[in-house]
Short mmCIF file of C-alpha atoms in Angstrom, two decimals:
data_model
loop_
_atom_site.label_atom_id
_atom_site.label_comp_id
_atom_site.label_asym_id
_atom_site.label_seq_id
_atom_site.Cartn_x
_atom_site.Cartn_y
_atom_site.Cartn_z
CA VAL A 1 -107.70 108.36 -17.48
CA VAL A 2 -108.72 107.03 -21.04
CA VAL A 3 -108.14 102.92 -21.59
CA SER A 4 -107.44 101.42 -24.17
CA GLY A 5 -110.76 99.31 -25.54
CA GLN A 6 -107.56 96.05 -26.74
CA SER A 7 -105.24 95.81 -24.42
CA ASN A 8 -108.04 97.12 -20.44
CA ARG A 9 -105.41 99.77 -20.60
CA PRO A 10 -104.02 103.00 -19.63
CA VAL A 11 -103.34 104.66 -22.71
CA MET A 12 -101.97 108.15 -21.46
CA ALA A 13 -100.07 108.86 -18.62
CA ILE A 14 -97.88 111.48 -16.10
CA VAL A 15 -94.79 111.46 -17.53
CA GLN A 16 -91.28 112.46 -15.76
CA ASP A 17 -91.01 115.67 -16.91
CA THR A 18 -94.83 116.83 -16.14
CA LEU A 19 -94.40 115.68 -12.86
CA LEU A 20 -91.32 116.93 -11.89
CA ALA A 21 -92.59 120.14 -13.52
CA VAL A 22 -95.39 119.92 -10.85
CA GLN A 23 -93.72 119.57 -8.41
CA LYS A 24 -91.08 123.02 -8.98
CA MET A 25 -94.57 124.74 -9.18
CA THR A 26 -95.83 123.97 -6.48
CA LYS A 27 -92.73 124.75 -3.35
CA ARG A 28 -93.03 126.72 -0.74
CA ASP A 29 -91.09 129.31 -2.86
CA VAL A 30 -91.99 130.04 -6.47
CA PHE A 31 -94.40 132.87 -7.01
CA ILE A 32 -95.98 134.10 -10.22
CA GLU A 33 -96.37 137.50 -10.86
CA ARG A 34 -99.85 139.26 -13.68
CA ASP A 35 -98.78 138.92 -16.63
CA LEU A 36 -97.76 134.53 -16.32
CA MET A 37 -100.61 133.93 -14.56
CA PHE A 38 -102.75 136.12 -17.44
CA ASN A 39 -100.61 133.93 -20.36
CA LEU A 40 -101.38 130.66 -17.85
CA LEU A 41 -105.29 131.41 -17.30
CA MET A 42 -105.54 132.10 -21.03
CA TRP A 43 -105.44 128.60 -22.44
CA VAL A 44 -107.39 126.43 -19.06
CA VAL A 45 -110.24 125.62 -20.95
CA ASN A 46 -113.61 125.97 -18.43
CA TRP A 47 -111.97 128.98 -16.78
CA ASP A 48 -115.25 131.72 -15.50
CA GLY A 49 -112.43 134.62 -15.91
CA ARG A 50 -112.52 134.89 -12.11
CA ILE A 51 -109.20 135.77 -10.24
CA PRO A 52 -107.94 134.54 -6.72
CA VAL A 53 -106.75 136.73 -4.98
CA PRO A 54 -102.76 137.30 -4.60
CA THR A 55 -100.59 135.96 -1.70
CA ILE A 56 -98.32 139.70 -2.07
CA ILE A 57 -100.31 142.10 -3.69
CA LYS A 58 -97.59 145.15 -2.33
CA PRO A 59 -94.62 145.62 -3.94
CA GLN A 60 -96.47 143.97 -6.71
CA GLU A 61 -99.05 140.92 -7.04
CA LEU A 62 -98.00 137.45 -6.54
CA TRP A 63 -100.16 134.18 -6.81
CA THR A 64 -98.09 130.72 -5.64
CA GLY A 65 -98.11 127.52 -7.89
CA LYS A 66 -100.34 125.98 -5.83
CA GLN A 67 -102.99 128.62 -6.45
CA VAL A 68 -102.34 128.22 -10.10
CA MET A 69 -102.53 124.50 -9.92
CA SER A 70 -105.67 124.97 -8.05
CA LEU A 71 -107.24 127.35 -11.20
CA ILE A 72 -106.07 124.92 -13.87
CA LEU A 73 -106.66 121.30 -12.75
CA PRO A 74 -110.54 120.48 -13.04
CA LYS A 75 -113.23 119.96 -10.27
CA ILE A 76 -113.88 116.54 -8.54
CA ASN A 77 -116.87 115.36 -7.36
CA TYR A 78 -115.88 113.37 -3.78
CA SER A 79 -119.14 112.41 -3.11
CA GLY A 80 -120.28 108.92 -3.68
CA LYS A 81 -122.42 106.53 -2.17
CA SER A 82 -120.62 102.59 -0.53
CA SER A 83 -121.80 99.98 -2.39
CA ASN A 84 -122.15 98.22 0.11
#
């Protein structure tokens, strides 16, 4: 989150359209075809060039929306130390 120095409040926030799109994209019945998958990955800045194994291989390769979101979202470091 980007914080304003003047008011110490978040400058950027998730707008409703973005939140709804992510919710719809990660539903169980959403599948993404190969051409759309590559178009989405083209815009990922830190993509390492590896494509995950498709969830469905035959009759055509299909990826889930959750697989795409895991590639788009940045890696988060969960390790940390307690302040106690």
